[in-house]
Structure formats: C-alpha cells, structure tokens
Coordinates of C-alpha atoms and ligand atoms in Angstrom, one line a residue:
X164 CA 0.0 0.0 0.0
X165 CA 1.5 3.3 0.6
X166 CA 4.1 5.7 -1.4
X167 CA 4.8 7.6 -0.8
X168 CA 2.7 5.1 0.9
X169 CA 3.1 2.0 2.5
X170 CA 0.3 0.8 4.3
X171 CA 2.0 -1.0 6.8
X172 CA 3.6 -3.9 7.0
X173 CA 4.8 -5.0 10.2
X174 CA 4.1 -8.3 9.1
X175 CA 4.3 -10.6 11.9
X176 CA 4.9 -14.2 11.4
X177 CA 4.5 -14.8 15.0
X178 CA 1.2 -14.3 16.7
X179 CA -0.5 -15.3 19.9
X180 CA -0.1 -18.8 21.1
X181 CA -2.9 -21.2 20.8
X182 CA -4.6 -22.6 23.8
X183 CA -5.7 -26.2 23.9
X184 CA -8.8 -26.3 26.0
X185 CA -10.6 -28.8 27.9
X186 CA -13.4 -30.2 25.9
X187 CA -15.6 -33.1 26.0
X188 CA -16.8 -32.3 22.5
X189 CA -16.4 -34.6 19.5
X190 CA -14.2 -34.0 16.6
X191 CA -16.6 -31.8 14.9
X192 CA -15.3 -28.7 16.5
X193 CA -15.2 -25.5 14.6
X194 CA -11.8 -26.0 13.3
X195 CA -13.2 -29.0 11.6
X196 CA -10.2 -31.3 11.9
X197 CA -11.2 -34.8 11.1
X198 CA -11.7 -37.8 13.3
X199 CA -9.0 -40.3 12.4
X200 CA -6.3 -38.8 14.5
X201 CA -4.4 -42.0 14.9
X202 CA -4.4 -42.8 11.3
X203 CA -0.9 -43.6 10.1
X204 CA -1.4 -42.3 6.6
X205 CA -0.5 -38.6 6.4
X206 CA -3.4 -36.3 5.6
X207 CA -3.1 -34.5 2.3
X208 CA -3.0 -30.7 2.5
X209 CA -3.3 -28.7 -0.7
X210 CA -2.3 -25.1 -0.5
X211 CA -3.4 -22.6 -3.2
X212 CA -1.2 -19.6 -3.5
X213 CA 2.3 -18.5 -2.5
X214 CA 1.7 -15.0 -1.3
X215 CA 1.8 -13.7 2.3
X216 CA -0.8 -16.1 3.6
X217 CA 0.3 -19.2 1.8
X218 CA 4.0 -18.9 2.5
X219 CA 3.4 -18.1 6.1
X220 CA 1.4 -21.3 6.4
X221 CA 4.1 -23.3 4.6
X222 CA 6.9 -22.0 6.8
X223 CA 5.5 -23.6 9.9
X224 CA 3.4 -26.6 8.8
X225 CA 4.6 -29.8 10.4
X226 CA 5.4 -32.1 7.4
X227 CA 5.8 -35.1 9.6
X228 CA 2.0 -35.1 10.0
X229 CA 0.9 -33.9 6.6
X230 CA 1.6 -34.5 2.9
X231 CA 1.7 -31.0 1.6
X232 CA 1.3 -29.9 -2.0
X233 CA 1.3 -26.3 -3.2
X234 CA -0.1 -24.8 -6.4
X235 CA 0.5 -21.3 -7.6
X236 CA 1.1 -19.7 -10.9
X237 CA 4.0 -17.8 -9.4
X238 CA 7.0 -19.8 -8.3
X239 CA 8.1 -17.0 -6.0
X240 CA 7.0 -15.0 -3.1
X241 CA 6.8 -11.2 -3.7
X242 CA 7.2 -8.6 -0.9
X243 CA 4.3 -6.5 -2.1
X244 CA 4.9 -3.5 0.1
X245 CA 7.9 -2.6 -1.9
X246 CA 6.2 -2.9 -5.3
X247 CA 5.7 0.9 -5.6
X248 CA 9.5 1.2 -5.2
X249 CA 9.9 -1.2 -8.1
X250 CA 7.8 1.1 -10.4
X251 CA 10.5 3.7 -10.4
X252 CA 13.6 1.6 -10.0
X253 CA 14.3 2.6 -6.4
X254 CA 14.4 -1.1 -5.8
X255 CA 14.9 -3.8 -8.4
X256 CA 12.2 -6.4 -9.0
X257 CA 14.5 -9.3 -8.2
X258 CA 15.4 -7.8 -4.8
X259 CA 11.8 -8.3 -3.5
X260 CA 11.1 -11.8 -4.6
X261 CA 12.2 -15.1 -3.1
X262 CA 11.8 -18.4 -5.0
X263 CA 9.2 -20.6 -3.4
X264 CA 11.5 -23.5 -3.7
X265 CA 14.0 -21.7 -1.5
X266 CA 11.3 -21.3 1.1
X267 CA 10.2 -24.9 1.0
X268 CA 13.5 -26.5 0.6
X269 CA 14.1 -26.0 4.3
X270 CA 11.3 -28.5 4.8
X271 CA 13.6 -31.4 3.4
X272 CA 11.9 -31.4 0.0
X273 CA 8.8 -32.9 1.4
X274 CA 6.6 -30.1 0.3
X275 CA 5.7 -30.4 -3.4
X276 CA 5.3 -27.3 -5.5
X277 CA 3.5 -27.1 -8.8
X278 CA 3.6 -24.0 -10.9
X279 CA 0.0 -23.9 -12.1
X280 CA -3.2 -22.1 -11.6
X281 CA -6.2 -23.6 -9.8
X282 CA -9.1 -23.4 -12.2
X283 CA -11.8 -25.0 -10.1
X284 CA -12.3 -26.3 -6.6
X285 CA -14.5 -29.3 -6.4
X286 CA -15.7 -29.4 -2.8
X287 CA -17.9 -32.4 -3.3
X288 CA -15.1 -34.7 -4.4
X289 CA -12.3 -33.0 -2.4
X290 CA -10.2 -32.1 -5.4
X291 CA -8.8 -29.2 -7.2
X292 CA -8.5 -28.9 -11.0
X293 CA -5.3 -27.1 -12.0
X294 CA -3.6 -26.0 -15.2
X295 CA 0.0 -25.3 -15.9
X296 CA 0.8 -22.7 -18.6
X297 CA 4.3 -23.9 -19.0
X298 CA 3.6 -25.9 -22.1
X299 CA 2.1 -22.9 -23.9
X300 CA 5.0 -22.6 -26.3
X301 CA 4.6 -26.2 -27.3
X302 CA 1.0 -25.6 -28.2
X303 CA -0.9 -26.8 -25.2
X304 CA -1.7 -26.5 -21.5
X305 CA -1.4 -29.3 -19.0
X306 CA -4.3 -29.9 -16.8
X307 CA -4.3 -32.1 -13.7
X308 CA -6.2 -32.5 -10.5
X309 CA -5.1 -33.0 -6.9
X310 CA -7.0 -34.6 -4.1
X311 CA -7.0 -33.2 -0.6
X312 CA -8.1 -34.0 2.9
X313 CA -7.7 -30.3 3.8
X314 CA -7.6 -27.4 1.4
X315 CA -6.0 -24.0 2.2
X316 CA -7.2 -21.3 -0.1
X317 CA -4.8 -18.4 -0.1
X318 CA -5.1 -17.0 -3.7
X319 CA -5.3 -13.4 -2.7
X320 CA -7.5 -11.0 -4.7
X321 CA -7.5 -9.3 -8.0
X322 CA -7.8 -5.7 -9.0
X323 CA -11.3 -4.2 -8.7
X324 CA -12.2 -2.0 -11.7
X325 CA -15.8 -1.6 -10.5
X326 CA -16.7 -2.3 -14.1
X327 CA -15.6 1.1 -15.2
X328 CA -15.4 1.2 -19.0
X329 CA -12.0 1.2 -20.5
X330 CA -10.0 0.5 -17.3
X331 CA -8.8 -3.0 -18.2
X332 CA -7.7 -1.9 -21.7
X333 CA -6.1 1.5 -20.9
X334 CA -4.9 1.5 -17.3
X335 CA -1.9 0.0 -15.5
X336 CA -2.4 -1.9 -12.3
X337 CA -0.1 -2.3 -9.4
X338 CA -0.7 -5.8 -8.0
X339 CA 2.1 -8.0 -9.3
X340 CA 5.8 -7.7 -9.9
X341 CA 5.2 -7.7 -13.7
X342 CA 2.8 -4.7 -13.2
X343 CA 5.5 -2.7 -11.5
X344 CA 8.0 -3.5 -14.2
X345 CA 5.5 -2.5 -16.9
X346 CA 4.8 0.8 -15.2
X347 CA 8.5 1.5 -14.9
X348 CA 9.1 1.0 -18.6
X349 CA 6.0 3.0 -19.5
X350 CA 7.1 6.0 -17.4
X351 CA 10.4 6.1 -19.3
X352 CA 8.5 5.7 -22.6
X353 CA 6.4 8.7 -21.8
X354 CA 9.4 10.8 -21.4
X355 CA 11.1 9.5 -24.5
X356 CA 7.9 10.1 -26.5
X357 CA 7.6 13.6 -25.1
X358 CA 11.0 14.7 -26.4
X359 CA 10.5 13.4 -29.9
X360 CA 10.6 16.1 -32.6
X361 CA 7.5 17.6 -34.2
X362 CA 5.2 17.5 -31.2
X363 CA 3.2 20.5 -30.0
X364 CA 3.6 21.6 -26.4
X365 CA 0.1 20.3 -25.6
X366 CA 1.0 16.9 -26.9
X367 CA 4.2 16.8 -24.8
X368 CA 2.2 17.8 -21.8
X369 CA -0.3 15.0 -22.4
X370 CA 2.5 12.4 -22.6
X371 CA 3.8 13.7 -19.3
X372 CA 0.6 13.7 -17.5
X373 CA 0.6 10.8 -15.0
X374 CA -2.8 10.0 -13.4
X375 CA -3.3 7.8 -10.4
X376 CA -6.8 6.7 -9.6
X377 CA -7.3 5.8 -5.9
X378 CA -6.0 7.7 -2.9
X379 CA -5.4 4.6 -0.7
X380 CA -2.0 3.6 0.5
X381 CA -0.9 2.0 -2.8
X382 CA -2.0 5.0 -5.0
X383 CA -0.5 7.5 -2.6
X384 CA 2.8 5.6 -2.3
X385 CA 3.1 5.3 -6.1
X386 CA 2.4 9.0 -6.5
X387 CA 5.1 9.9 -4.0
X388 CA 7.6 7.5 -5.7
X389 CA 6.9 8.9 -9.1
X390 CA 7.2 12.5 -7.9
X391 CA 10.6 11.6 -6.4
X392 CA 11.7 9.8 -9.5
X393 CA 10.8 12.8 -11.7
X394 CA 12.3 15.5 -9.4
X395 CA 15.4 13.7 -8.4
X396 CA 16.4 11.9 -11.6
X397 CA 14.3 12.5 -14.7
X398 CA 14.3 16.3 -14.8
X399 CA 18.1 16.3 -15.0
X400 CA 18.0 13.8 -17.8
X401 CA 15.1 15.4 -19.7
X402 CA 15.6 19.1 -18.9
X403 CA 13.7 20.3 -22.0
X404 CA 10.4 19.0 -20.7
X405 CA 10.9 19.3 -17.0
X406 CA 8.2 22.0 -16.6
X407 CA 5.6 20.0 -18.5
X408 CA 5.3 17.1 -16.1
X409 CA 2.1 16.7 -14.0
X410 CA 1.0 14.2 -11.5
X411 CA -2.7 14.0 -10.7
X412 CA -4.2 11.8 -7.9
X413 CA -8.0 11.2 -8.1
X414 CA -9.8 10.0 -5.1
X415 CA -13.5 9.4 -4.7
X416 CA -13.6 10.0 -1.0
X417 CA -13.2 13.4 0.7
X418 CA -9.6 12.7 1.7
X419 CA -6.7 10.6 0.6
X420 CA -5.5 7.9 3.0
X421 CA -8.9 8.0 4.6
X422 CA -8.4 4.8 6.5
X423 CA -5.6 6.4 8.4
X424 CA -5.6 8.9 11.3
X425 CA -6.8 12.3 10.2
X426 CA -3.5 13.9 11.1
X427 CA -1.7 11.6 8.6
X428 CA -4.3 12.2 5.9
X429 CA -4.0 16.0 6.1
X430 CA -0.2 15.8 6.4
X431 CA -0.2 13.8 3.2
X432 CA -2.5 16.2 1.4
X433 CA -0.5 19.2 2.4
X434 CA 2.8 17.6 1.4
X435 CA 1.4 16.6 -1.9
X436 CA 0.1 20.1 -2.6
X437 CA 3.5 21.5 -1.7
X438 CA 5.1 19.0 -4.1
X439 CA 2.8 20.1 -6.9
X440 CA 0.9 16.8 -7.0
X441 CA -2.7 17.7 -8.0
X442 CA -5.0 16.0 -5.5
X443 CA -8.6 15.8 -6.6
X444 CA -10.8 14.4 -4.0
X445 CA -14.6 13.7 -4.2
X446 CA -14.2 12.7 -7.9
X447 CA -15.3 9.5 -9.6
X448 CA -13.8 8.2 -12.8
X449 CA -16.6 7.3 -15.3
X450 CA -14.4 5.9 -18.0
X451 CA -10.9 5.7 -19.4
X452 CA -9.9 5.9 -23.0
X453 CA -6.5 5.6 -24.6
X454 CA -6.0 9.4 -24.4
X455 CA -8.2 10.7 -21.7
X456 CA -10.3 10.0 -18.6
X457 CA -13.8 11.2 -17.9
X458 CA -14.2 12.4 -14.3
X459 CA -17.3 13.4 -12.4
X460 CA -17.3 15.7 -9.5
X461 CA -19.5 14.0 -6.9
X462 CA -20.7 17.2 -5.1
X463 CA -22.2 19.0 -8.1
X464 CA -22.2 16.4 -10.9
X465 CA -19.9 18.2 -13.3
X466 CA -18.3 15.9 -15.8
X467 CA -15.0 16.8 -17.4
X468 CA -12.2 15.1 -19.3
X469 CA -8.5 14.9 -18.5
X470 CA -6.0 14.0 -21.2
X471 CA -3.3 11.5 -19.9
X472 CA -0.1 9.9 -20.8
X473 CA -0.4 7.0 -18.3
X474 CA -3.0 6.0 -15.8
X475 CA -2.4 3.7 -12.8
X476 CA -5.6 2.3 -11.4
X477 CA -5.4 1.4 -7.7
X478 CA -8.9 1.4 -6.2
X479 CA -9.1 -1.7 -4.1
X480 CA -9.5 -5.5 -4.6
X481 CA -12.0 -7.8 -6.0
X482 CA -12.7 -11.6 -6.1
X483 CA -10.7 -14.0 -8.2
X484 CA -12.9 -16.2 -10.6
X485 CA -11.9 -19.4 -8.9
X486 CA -13.0 -18.1 -5.6
X487 CA -16.3 -16.7 -7.0
X488 CA -17.0 -20.1 -8.5
X489 CA -16.3 -21.8 -5.2
X490 CA -18.4 -19.3 -3.3
X491 CA -21.4 -20.3 -5.5
X492 CA -20.8 -23.9 -4.6
X493 CA -20.9 -23.3 -0.9
X494 CA -23.8 -21.0 -0.8
X495 CA -21.9 -17.7 -0.5
X496 CA -22.6 -16.4 -3.9
X497 CA -23.8 -13.0 -2.5
X498 CA -20.5 -12.2 -0.9
X499 CA -17.3 -10.5 -2.1
X500 CA -14.9 -12.7 -0.1
X501 CA -15.0 -16.2 1.3
X502 CA -16.7 -16.1 4.7
X503 CA -14.9 -18.1 7.3
X504 CA -15.5 -18.7 11.0
X505 CA -13.0 -17.3 13.5
X506 CA -11.0 -20.5 13.1
X507 CA -10.6 -19.6 9.4
X508 CA -12.6 -22.5 8.2
X509 CA -14.9 -21.7 5.2
X510 CA -18.5 -21.6 6.2
X511 CA -20.5 -24.4 4.7
X512 CA -17.4 -26.7 4.5
X513 CA -15.7 -29.2 6.8
X514 CA -12.2 -29.2 5.5
X515 CA -11.6 -26.0 3.6
X516 CA -9.8 -23.0 5.0
X517 CA -9.3 -19.5 3.6
X518 CA -6.7 -16.9 4.5
X519 CA -5.6 -13.5 3.4
X520 CA -7.2 -11.2 0.9
X521 CA -9.6 -13.8 -0.5
X522 CA -11.2 -14.4 2.9
X523 CA -13.2 -12.5 5.5
X524 CA -14.2 -13.6 9.0
X525 CA -17.9 -13.6 9.1
X526 CA -19.1 -10.9 11.5
X527 CA -22.8 -11.7 11.1
X528 CA -22.8 -14.8 13.1
X529 CA -20.8 -13.3 16.0
X530 CA -23.7 -11.4 17.5
X531 CA -25.8 -14.5 17.4
X532 CA -23.1 -16.5 19.2
X533 CA -22.6 -13.8 21.8
X534 CA -26.2 -13.7 22.7
X535 CA -26.3 -17.5 22.9
X536 CA -23.5 -17.4 25.3
X537 CA -25.5 -15.0 27.5
X538 CA -28.6 -17.0 27.3
X539 CA -26.7 -20.2 28.2
X540 CA -25.3 -18.4 31.3
X541 CA -28.7 -17.3 32.3
X542 CA -29.6 -20.7 33.7
X543 CA -32.8 -19.6 35.5
X544 CA -34.1 -17.7 32.5
X545 CA -34.5 -14.5 34.6
X546 CA -33.1 -12.3 31.8
X547 CA -30.4 -11.0 34.2
X548 CA -27.0 -12.1 35.3
X549 CA -25.2 -11.5 38.5
X550 CA -22.2 -9.2 38.2
X551 CA -19.7 -12.1 38.6
X552 CA -21.6 -14.2 36.0
X553 CA -21.6 -11.2 33.7
X554 CA -17.9 -10.7 34.1
X555 CA -17.2 -14.4 33.4
X556 CA -19.3 -14.3 30.2
X557 CA -17.7 -11.1 29.0
X558 CA -14.3 -12.7 29.6
X559 CA -15.3 -15.6 27.4
X560 CA -16.6 -13.4 24.7
X561 CA -13.4 -11.4 24.6
X562 CA -11.4 -14.6 24.2
X563 CA -13.5 -15.8 21.4
X564 CA -14.1 -12.6 19.6
X565 CA -11.1 -10.4 19.5
X566 CA -12.9 -7.9 17.3
X567 CA -15.2 -7.1 20.2
X568 CA -12.2 -6.7 22.5
X569 CA -10.4 -4.4 20.2
X570 CA -13.5 -2.3 19.7
X571 CA -14.5 -2.2 23.4
X572 CA -11.0 -1.3 24.4
X573 CA -10.7 1.5 22.0
X574 CA -14.2 3.1 22.3
X575 CA -16.9 1.3 24.0
X576 CA -15.5 -0.2 27.2
X577 CA -17.3 2.5 29.0
X578 CA -20.7 1.5 27.6
X579 CA -20.3 -2.0 28.8
X580 CA -18.9 -1.3 32.3
X581 CA -21.7 1.3 32.6
X582 CA -24.1 -1.7 32.7
X583 CA -22.6 -2.7 36.0
X584 CA -23.8 0.6 37.5
X585 CA -27.3 2.1 37.7
X586 CA -28.0 5.6 36.4
X587 CA -27.0 7.1 39.8
X588 CA -23.6 5.4 39.5
X589 CA -24.3 2.8 42.2
X590 CA -23.0 -0.7 41.6
X591 CA -25.8 -3.1 40.5
X592 CA -26.3 -6.5 41.8
X593 CA -27.4 -7.9 38.5
X594 CA -27.1 -7.0 34.8
X595 CA -30.0 -7.0 32.3
X596 CA -29.2 -9.1 29.2
X597 CA -31.3 -7.0 26.9
X598 CA -29.5 -3.9 27.9
X599 CA -26.2 -5.6 27.2
X600 CA -27.6 -6.8 23.9
X601 CA -28.3 -3.3 22.7
X602 CA -24.9 -2.1 23.7
X603 CA -23.4 -5.0 21.7
X604 CA -25.6 -4.3 18.7
X605 CA -23.8 -1.0 18.6
X606 CA -20.5 -2.6 18.9
X607 CA -21.5 -5.1 16.1
X608 CA -22.6 -2.4 13.8
X609 CA -19.2 -0.7 14.2
X610 CA -16.9 -3.7 14.2
X611 CA -14.9 -3.6 11.0
X612 CA -13.7 -6.6 9.0
X613 CA -10.0 -7.1 9.1
X614 CA -8.1 -5.0 6.5
X615 CA -6.8 -6.7 3.4
X616 CA -3.1 -6.4 4.3
X617 CA 0.0 -8.5 4.4
X618 CA 0.0 -8.2 8.1
X619 CA -3.3 -10.0 8.5
X620 CA -2.5 -12.6 5.8
X621 CA 0.8 -13.6 7.4
X622 CA -0.7 -13.8 10.9
X623 CA -3.5 -16.0 9.6
X624 CA -1.1 -18.4 7.8
X625 CA 1.0 -18.8 10.9
X626 CA -2.1 -19.3 13.1
X627 CA -3.5 -21.9 10.8
X628 CA -0.3 -23.9 10.6
X629 CA -0.1 -23.9 14.4
X630 CA -3.7 -25.3 14.6
X631 CA -2.8 -28.0 12.1
X632 CA 0.4 -28.8 14.0
X633 CA -1.4 -29.0 17.4
X634 CA -4.1 -31.2 16.2
X635 CA -2.6 -34.5 17.4
X636 CA -1.5 -33.0 20.6
X637 CA -4.9 -31.6 21.4
X638 CA -6.4 -34.9 20.7
X639 CA -4.1 -36.8 23.0
X640 CA -4.2 -34.1 25.8
X641 CA -7.7 -32.6 25.6
X642 CA -7.4 -30.9 29.0
X643 CA -6.0 -27.5 28.1
X644 CA -5.4 -24.5 30.3
X645 CA -8.7 -22.9 29.8
X646 CA -12.3 -24.0 29.5
X647 CA -14.6 -22.1 27.2
X648 CA -18.1 -21.9 28.5
X649 CA -21.4 -21.5 26.7
X650 CA -22.4 -22.9 23.4
X651 CA -20.0 -24.4 20.9
X652 CA -16.7 -25.4 22.4
X653 CA -13.6 -25.2 20.4
X654 CA -10.4 -27.1 20.3
X655 CA -8.3 -24.0 19.5
X656 CA -8.4 -20.4 20.4
X657 CA -9.9 -18.4 17.6
X658 CA -7.7 -16.3 15.3
X659 CA -6.7 -13.1 17.0
X660 CA -5.2 -10.4 14.9
X661 CA -2.5 -8.2 16.4
X662 CA -2.1 -4.8 14.7
X663 CA 1.4 -3.6 14.7
X664 CA 0.8 -0.4 12.8
X665 CA 0.8 1.1 9.3
X666 CA 3.3 3.1 7.4
X667 CA 2.7 5.6 4.7
X668 CA 5.8 6.7 2.8
X669 CA 5.1 10.1 1.3
X670 CA 8.3 10.8 -0.7
X671 CA 11.1 13.2 -0.1
X672 CA 12.4 11.0 2.6
X673 CA 9.3 11.5 4.7
X674 CA 6.8 9.0 5.9
X675 CA 3.9 8.7 8.3
X676 CA 3.2 5.9 10.7
X677 CA 0.2 4.9 12.7
X678 CA 1.2 2.7 15.5
X679 CA -0.7 0.9 18.2
X680 CA -2.0 3.1 21.0
X681 CA -3.1 5.9 18.7
X682 CA 0.5 6.9 18.3
X683 CA 1.2 8.8 15.1
X684 CA 4.6 9.8 13.8
X685 CA 5.4 11.8 10.7
X686 CA 8.4 13.2 8.9
X687 CA 12.0 12.3 8.1
X688 CA 12.7 10.2 11.2
X689 CA 9.6 8.0 10.4
X690 CA 11.1 7.3 7.0
X691 CA 14.2 5.9 8.7
X692 CA 11.9 3.8 10.9
X693 CA 10.2 2.6 7.7
X694 CA 13.6 1.6 6.2
X695 CA 14.5 -0.4 9.2
X696 CA 11.1 -2.1 9.6
X697 CA 11.0 -3.1 5.9
X698 CA 14.6 -4.3 5.9
X699 CA 13.9 -6.4 8.9
X700 CA 10.7 -7.9 7.5
X701 CA 12.3 -9.3 4.4
X702 CA 11.7 -13.0 4.0
X703 CA 15.4 -14.0 3.6
X704 CA 18.9 -12.6 4.1
X705 CA 19.4 -12.6 0.4
X706 CA 16.5 -10.2 -0.3
X707 CA 17.4 -8.1 2.8
X708 CA 20.9 -7.5 1.5
X709 CA 19.6 -6.8 -2.0
X710 CA 17.0 -4.3 -0.9
X711 CA 19.5 -2.4 1.4
X712 CA 22.0 -2.5 -1.5
X713 CA 19.3 -1.0 -3.8
X714 CA 18.5 1.8 -1.4
X715 CA 22.2 2.6 -1.0
X716 CA 22.7 2.5 -4.8
X717 CA 19.8 4.9 -5.2
X718 CA 21.3 7.3 -2.6
X719 CA 24.7 7.3 -4.3
X720 CA 23.9 7.1 -8.1
X721 CA 20.2 7.9 -8.3
X722 CA 17.7 5.7 -10.1
X723 CA 18.4 4.0 -13.4
X724 CA 16.3 5.5 -16.2
X725 CA 17.1 3.0 -19.0
X726 CA 14.1 1.2 -20.4
X727 CA 15.0 -2.4 -19.8
Ligands
FAD830 P1 -1.2 -12.6 -2.3 O1 0.0 -12.1 -1.5 O2 -1.7 -11.7 -3.4 O3 -0.9 -14.0 -2.8 C1 -1.8 -14.7 -3.6 C2 -1.1 -15.9 -4.2 O4 -2.1 -16.8 -4.9 C3 -0.1 -15.6 -5.2 O5 1.0 -16.4 -5.1 C4 -0.8 -15.9 -6.5 O6 0.1 -16.2 -7.6 C5 -1.6 -17.1 -6.1 N1 -2.8 -17.3 -7.0 C6 -3.6 -16.5 -7.6 N2 -4.5 -17.1 -8.3 C7 -4.3 -18.4 -8.1 C8 -5.0 -19.6 -8.5 N3 -6.1 -19.6 -9.3 N4 -4.5 -20.8 -8.1 C9 -3.4 -20.9 -7.3 N5 -2.8 -19.8 -6.9 C10 -3.2 -18.6 -7.2 N6 0.0 -4.9 3.0 C11 0.5 -4.5 4.1 O7 0.3 -5.0 5.2 N7 1.4 -3.4 4.1 C12 1.8 -2.8 2.9 O8 2.6 -1.9 3.0 C13 1.2 -3.2 1.7 N8 1.6 -2.7 0.6 C14 1.1 -3.1 -0.6 C15 1.5 -2.5 -1.8 C16 0.9 -3.0 -2.9 C17 1.4 -2.4 -4.2 C18 0.0 -4.1 -2.9 C19 -0.6 -4.6 -4.2 C20 -0.4 -4.6 -1.8 C21 0.1 -4.2 -0.6 N9 -0.3 -4.7 0.7 C22 0.3 -4.3 1.8 C23 -1.4 -5.7 0.7 C24 -0.8 -7.1 0.7 O9 0.1 -7.3 -0.3 C25 -1.9 -8.1 0.6 O10 -2.8 -7.9 1.6 C26 -1.3 -9.5 0.7 O11 -0.5 -9.8 -0.4 C27 -2.4 -10.6 0.8 O12 -1.8 -11.8 0.9 P2 -2.4 -13.1 0.3 O13 -1.5 -14.2 0.6 O14 -3.9 -13.2 0.6 O15 -2.4 -12.8 -1.3

C-alpha cells in the first residue's frame, strides 16, 4: 500500500499462542479437523497460493504429519509493500522476490510445489483442478487434478475496476511484480515520447501527465515514488520537458488515506500540494480511453475530461474467478470474499480454510453467538446475570471474539462497564441481558472486518499452521489450560489479529506511521523507521541484502532511467 505510501507492513509471522482447551466435544469442532487422528497415513493438505498467507502457512506446517502440495502460478513470493518502489527503480524487482523452492527446501523437500493455476475447486469430491501454462510454447496447456483432505485457499484478490469502462484496456495496475515492471518501462517511454521532434507543447504535456486513480495507500505511495523519480532523476535527464510534467491523484472520498488517522491524511494532502501533486478528492472516474479519462465531481455532478499519458488504477481489490465459483458452490454467492468462521474454516465446508485477501471472517454470526453465550449463562431464565456471571461471560466473549475486545477497548468499554452501574452510578447486583444486547448491537454495527493487508494474511497463515500442528497434541491431551463456556466449544483459540501499525511513505524521505496506541509519527525520522522495519521484514537474508543495497545505490547514483 503506501508511497509515498506503504500501508504498513509490520508483518508478523508470530502471533499469539494457541490454547488447547478442555473439551468433551467430539471431533466436529469449529476447526473441523477430522476424526481419524491416529491414522498412520498422512493427511493430504493442498495449499493454493504462494503469497503472504500461503508462504506463512508453509513455513511452519509440520510435514511429519501432513503431505503438503502447493499450487501457484508464481514460483516466487513477492514482498508486495515494496512494489511501488519497483515502479521507479528505487528497488529492483528481483530484490523483492524469493523463490518458493528456497522457502520450502528447508522442509527437506517434502513439500511439493506445482507452478500452475487452480481453475476449479470441487468441494464435493475434495479435489482441485489445475492448469499449468508452462507448455504454452509447445501448443498446449497441461491440466491435472489434486485430491485433498484439507484445502487451504490463499489465492489473494484481483484488481477491482468496478466495471468502469476502458479501465482494463487502458490502465496500468499495481498488484504483481510484472505490473510494477510495466509501469517503470511506461514512465520512461512517456518521457522519450515527449521529447520526440515535431510535437506540440500540448502533446508533450499530455504524454507527461501521469494520473493515479485511488487515494489509498498504494496509490499515494506510487504518486510519491513517481514524484521523487521525476524530481530527483528525470528532470536532469530530460531538462527540455521538466516543466511539463504533471501528476494527478484522483480520489472518490473526501480525503486521501482516509483509513488512516486524520493527522496523517491531512499531512499527506499538504505535502502533496507543496510538491505540486494535483490531488482531486470527491471525484469519480466514469471511464478511461486511450488518451483521456472522464471524471465526475461528486458534489455538483460536473463531468470533465482529463488527457493523460499514463493511468495507474489502484482502487481496491475484487474476487478471483476461482473463488467466486467456489463461493457459489458453498452458498456464498452473494459475498465479495469467502466467509470463514473465527478459526478460518470456510462456512459451509468441513475441511476447507481460507486466508488472506480472499477471505473474511464472518461478523454476522458473531452477534448470534454472543447472545447464545449470554442465554446459556442465564440458567434460571431470569433475563439477568449477577455481576460475577456477567464478568465471566464477557471474559469468554473477549477470548472468542477479539474484534469485540479491540472495539470495546478503543471506544466502548465505558458503555459495557456502565451496565454494571445504575443511572446514579451505584453498583448493580445484576445485569440486564437485553441492555447488554443493545450495547453490543452498537459494537457489532461498528466492528470492522480485518483489513486486506500482508500483516493480516501472514498472521493467519502462521495461526492456521499452528492449529494443524497441534491437532494431534490436542487430541491426546484434551485438557487444556482454559475451558470455554457456553455454546460451541472449540479445540483451538480463535484467530486473534494483532495490529502492529501502518506506514505511509510520502516521498522526499518522509513517511507517516500509525502505531498501536493511537501513536502517530510523521516526517524524516519516520522514514528511517520505515527503512529499518522493511529491511527487517524481508523473508530472507538474500532479499534483505539486495534491498538495502538498492537503497544505497539509489542514494549514491540515483535511479536507473534506462528502459529495460
Ligand atoms: P497474495 O500475496 O496476493 O498471494 C496470492 C497468491 O495466490 C499468489 O502467489 C498468486 O500467484 C496465487 N494465486 C492467484 N490465483 C491463483 C490460482 N487460481 N491458483 C493458485 N494460486 C493462485 N499490505 C501491508 O500489510 N502493508 C503494505 O505496505 C502493503 N503494501 C502493498 C502494496 C501493494 C502495491 C499491494 C498490491 C499490496 C500491498 N499490501 C500491503 C497488501 C498485501 O500485499 C496483501 O494484503 C497480501 O498480499 C495478501 O496476501 P495473500 O496471501 O492473501 O495474497
């Protein structure tokens, strides 16, 4: 995300530990791990995708218990937060990718990798149909299918164009390494085109008008990178057109970076204005042609056209076809991402899990579950709980539903504790369940889904592999440290996301960061924090060294402007 913006990436591959719990329940717990625990034959796990979620799962999965097969059209892992830096040559593409086989070779070669795309998931027969494009030059594609006992879907998301006409044909995206390489070549092309003889000034200006659609972290970071590239490198190489370059950022919301703290958002807008980046908020793109964009101002409906030399479309993510098809099969056709329970198992399935950008933890069921827990605790059906019963129940809810905890802690803790007091402020002897229900409805309506970030995806991958690895142990030693009360007992603690913060690089060696505890930091020192965090989060020493080397090279020699 960011670029000048990097939406954060304190990707953590380590998350909270799992708690085995005491449980008299059968195998059909929510994690859905099957019954034949003692079976000698290893269970087959098929993993789709080698992005943040998939590789994080693969790093930790215990191959002595599972036969693991991985399918992905990419035989490498890409450190996506540095993609915007690749678009301008600040960092080279090869510096941010790690071959999947390097990652899995540490697992003694027992994980099999197939470079192919999953075309269809057949949940009825527990198999996936895949196609390798490697034979394309020989005139054919190779299709094959794999059977699974457990399937882990981690295929990420694709670009969302919102069906805007002309976007697929005329815009660049910034999702994959290849996209970043194409943008880099195209920026250079625009400059070379603009200096060709015989062009009018208007034509040169059009070639050098770079438009970014989407004021989220990725769009903002790209705009900032591009601005730095132009100002620090290209204007000295193409002095004849240096005054004709324009960068425009179009955002449909009222502010750029609107998911960040307001201070960051306004700092970014002010910095961009000082830098001469034209930020147009409250505007919607209606269509994109080869030469221009049609834009509507939302407030008064005016529609105008902007000529462009290059458009980068960065407005959020949509569902991959293979996931849409699977969602239809499991009765989730009305959703935009695969709904899972808090143990990451896909709703409507017994043995399929979904992680990362292609999945979302279903919030709808949470309220129902919470109320059932209350009702179960209200054994005499009086509609009230004693204060100590109430506190026990809230305790359990917070363990099961971290979303509620995060929300209560940040904003609504007061509402809930208020229920322990009457309007005069005196402590109550009992708590009305209906009153608590209405407080929680408020919480529920405000609880947000987890963001589609590398941070979430990596934590989910690590969490799920730990669940898989502990399966046998939990079966043999069912008495765990904590007993969950109420309806639906679970073998594992639900997934709990830990937010480590978000960065937003803004160019000119400045960045903004939003860290836990409402702590916001902006400016040059934050950029150094960004460098250290991103260097430390690299997946291997090889990429770490390459990335740091690229940054140093850029400081000393500037960026390379050759079109290769
Ligand atoms: P991905 O990482 O996208 O991986 C999906 C995998 O599935 C890939 O290997 C893909 O090849 C494979 N695949 C696709 N289709 C199929 C198929 N049919 N069959 C099999 N495999 C398939 N997040 C942050 O936290 N901080 C940041 O700073 C940040 N910056 C970003 C900058 C950019 C430019 C972008 C694009 C994203 C950024 N993100 C950032 C978001 C982050 O990259 C995603 O949230 C994260 O990649 C999601 O991980 P994932 O494993 O779900 O999907």
